C-alpha positions as a Python dict, from the first residue, in 0.01 Angstrom:
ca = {
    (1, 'X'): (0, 0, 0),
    (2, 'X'): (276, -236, 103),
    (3, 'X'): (300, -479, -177),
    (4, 'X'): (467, -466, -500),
    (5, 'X'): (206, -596, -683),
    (6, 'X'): (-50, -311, -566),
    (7, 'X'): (184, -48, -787),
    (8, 'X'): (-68, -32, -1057),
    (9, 'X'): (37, 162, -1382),
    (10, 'X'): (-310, 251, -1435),
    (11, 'X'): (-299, 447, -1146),
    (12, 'X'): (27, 676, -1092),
    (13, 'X'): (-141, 927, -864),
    (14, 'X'): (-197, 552, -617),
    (15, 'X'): (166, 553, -591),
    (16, 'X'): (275, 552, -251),
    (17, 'X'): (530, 828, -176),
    (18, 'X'): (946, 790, -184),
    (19, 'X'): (882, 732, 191),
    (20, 'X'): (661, 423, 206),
    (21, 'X'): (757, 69, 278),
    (22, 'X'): (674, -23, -73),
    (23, 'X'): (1067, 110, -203),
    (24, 'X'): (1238, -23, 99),
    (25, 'X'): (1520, -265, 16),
    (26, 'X'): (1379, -677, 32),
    (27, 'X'): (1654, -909, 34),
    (28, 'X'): (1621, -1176, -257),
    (29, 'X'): (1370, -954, -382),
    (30, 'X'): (1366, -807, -739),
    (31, 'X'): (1463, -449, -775),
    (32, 'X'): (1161, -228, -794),
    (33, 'X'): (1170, -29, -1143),
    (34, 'X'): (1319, 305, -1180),
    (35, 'X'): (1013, 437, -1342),
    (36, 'X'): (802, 362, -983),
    (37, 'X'): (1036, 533, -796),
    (38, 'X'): (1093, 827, -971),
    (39, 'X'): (639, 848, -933),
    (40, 'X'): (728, 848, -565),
    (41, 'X'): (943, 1133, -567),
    (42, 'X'): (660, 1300, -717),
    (43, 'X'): (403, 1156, -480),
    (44, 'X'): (639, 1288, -223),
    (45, 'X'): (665, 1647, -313),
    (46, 'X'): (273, 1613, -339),
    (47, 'X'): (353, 1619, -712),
    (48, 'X'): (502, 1900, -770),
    (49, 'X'): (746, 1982, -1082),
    (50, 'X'): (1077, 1821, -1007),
    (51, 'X'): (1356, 1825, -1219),
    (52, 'X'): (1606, 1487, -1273),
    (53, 'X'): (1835, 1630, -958),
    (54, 'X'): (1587, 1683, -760),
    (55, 'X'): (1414, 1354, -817),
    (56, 'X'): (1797, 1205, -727),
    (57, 'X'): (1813, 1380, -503),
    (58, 'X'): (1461, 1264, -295),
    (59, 'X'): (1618, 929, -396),
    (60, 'X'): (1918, 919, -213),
    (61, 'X'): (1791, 1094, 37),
    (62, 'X'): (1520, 824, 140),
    (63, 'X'): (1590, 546, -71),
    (64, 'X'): (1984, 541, -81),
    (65, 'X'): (1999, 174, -130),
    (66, 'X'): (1878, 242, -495),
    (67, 'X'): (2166, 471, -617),
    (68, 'X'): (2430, 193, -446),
    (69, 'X'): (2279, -90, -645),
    (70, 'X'): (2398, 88, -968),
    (71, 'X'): (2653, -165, -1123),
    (72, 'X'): (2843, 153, -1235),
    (73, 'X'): (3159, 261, -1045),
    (74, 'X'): (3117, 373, -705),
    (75, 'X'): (3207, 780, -847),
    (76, 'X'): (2963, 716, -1153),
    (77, 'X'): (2695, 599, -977),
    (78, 'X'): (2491, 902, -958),
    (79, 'X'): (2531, 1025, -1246),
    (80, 'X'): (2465, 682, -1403),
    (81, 'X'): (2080, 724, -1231),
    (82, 'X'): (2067, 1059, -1332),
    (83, 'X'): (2097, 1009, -1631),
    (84, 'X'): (1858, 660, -1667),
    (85, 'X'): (1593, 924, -1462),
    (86, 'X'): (1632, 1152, -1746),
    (87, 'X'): (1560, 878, -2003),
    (88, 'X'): (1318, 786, -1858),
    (89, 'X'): (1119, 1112, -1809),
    (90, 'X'): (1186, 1208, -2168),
    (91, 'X'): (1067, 842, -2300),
    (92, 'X'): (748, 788, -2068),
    (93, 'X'): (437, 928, -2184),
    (94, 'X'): (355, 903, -1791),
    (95, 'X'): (593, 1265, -1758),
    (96, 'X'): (527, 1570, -1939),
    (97, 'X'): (858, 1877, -1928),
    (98, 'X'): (721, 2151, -1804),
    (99, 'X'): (1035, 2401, -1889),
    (100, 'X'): (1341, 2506, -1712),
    (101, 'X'): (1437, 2054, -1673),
    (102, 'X'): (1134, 2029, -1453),
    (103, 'X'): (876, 1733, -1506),
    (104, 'X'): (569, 1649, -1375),
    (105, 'X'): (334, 1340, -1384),
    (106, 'X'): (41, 1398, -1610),
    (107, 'X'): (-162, 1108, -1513),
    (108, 'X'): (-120, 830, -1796),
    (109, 'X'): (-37, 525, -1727),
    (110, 'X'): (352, 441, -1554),
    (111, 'X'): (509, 270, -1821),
    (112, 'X'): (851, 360, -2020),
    (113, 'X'): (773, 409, -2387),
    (114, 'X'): (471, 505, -2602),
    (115, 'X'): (457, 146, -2730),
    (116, 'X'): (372, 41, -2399),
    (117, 'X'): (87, 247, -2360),
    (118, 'X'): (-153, 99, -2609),
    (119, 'X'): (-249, -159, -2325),
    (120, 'X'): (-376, 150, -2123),
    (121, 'X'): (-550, 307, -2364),
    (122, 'X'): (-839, 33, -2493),
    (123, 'X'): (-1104, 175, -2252),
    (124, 'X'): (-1483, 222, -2333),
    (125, 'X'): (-1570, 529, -2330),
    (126, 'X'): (-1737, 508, -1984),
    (127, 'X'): (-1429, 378, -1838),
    (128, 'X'): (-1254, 660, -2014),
    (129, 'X'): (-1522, 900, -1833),
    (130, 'X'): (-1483, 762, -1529),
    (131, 'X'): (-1091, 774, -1503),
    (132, 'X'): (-1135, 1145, -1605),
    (133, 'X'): (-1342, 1249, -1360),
    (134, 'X'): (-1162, 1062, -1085),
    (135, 'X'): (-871, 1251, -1232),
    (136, 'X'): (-1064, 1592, -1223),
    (137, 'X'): (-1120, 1492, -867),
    (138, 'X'): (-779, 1421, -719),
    (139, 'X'): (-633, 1682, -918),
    (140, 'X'): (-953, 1971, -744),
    (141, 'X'): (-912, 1824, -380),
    (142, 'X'): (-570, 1634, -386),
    (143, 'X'): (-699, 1281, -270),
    (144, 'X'): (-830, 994, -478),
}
């Protein structure tokens, strides 16, 4: 998964890791989202509970681009993604807190605010089977 347009929010647990092509920086290329790269932090640490420094920190660490392109003061900039990555996982339906700051994807849809989420949520309920047991799946063996 190499283009943009194959980050589906109907499918966080298709998000590519942190790592991937997908996040490098494109010149005269639109900023990827926030929200997608805070799913590939989780992709990358195999989805494990992260908390909001953690998930800066898997940022900077292979994406550092994306903390520099903050229009914030060079000293503000991290804490100016910090806190938009803690918005954001207290505002997505996508994130669920799991105690002690750490969040983990729950498998809805990647998108930033309960209103956004009706969209995702008009399937039949054979489409709604089939997404659960593809979810039951990944989550028993850990691939889709």
């Amino acid at each position: 998964m190499t283009a943009t347009a194959q980050l589906r929010p109907e499918a966080p647990f298709l998000v590519p890791p942190l790592t991937d092509p997908v996040f490098d920086e494109e010149p005269n290329q639109k900023s990827i989202d926030m929200l997608w790269y805070i799913a590939g932090a989780f992709r990358l640490a195999v989805n494990a509970p992260l908390t909001a420094d953690e998930i800066v920190g898997l940022v900077k660490e292979h994406q550092p681009w994306k903390i520099h392109e903050s229009r914030r003061p060079k000293n503000l900039r991290e804490t100016a993604v910090k806190r938009n990555i803690r918005f954001i996982l207290s505002s997505s339906p996508a994130f669920d807190h799991v105690g002690a700051g750490h969040w983990r994807m729950n498998g809805m849809p990647l998108v930033r605010t309960k209103e956004m989420l009706q969209k995702w949520l008009t399937k039949t309920a054979k489409e709604n089977q089939v997404y659960c047991d593809w979810v039951d799946n990944l989550l028993a063996t850990g691939t889709a």
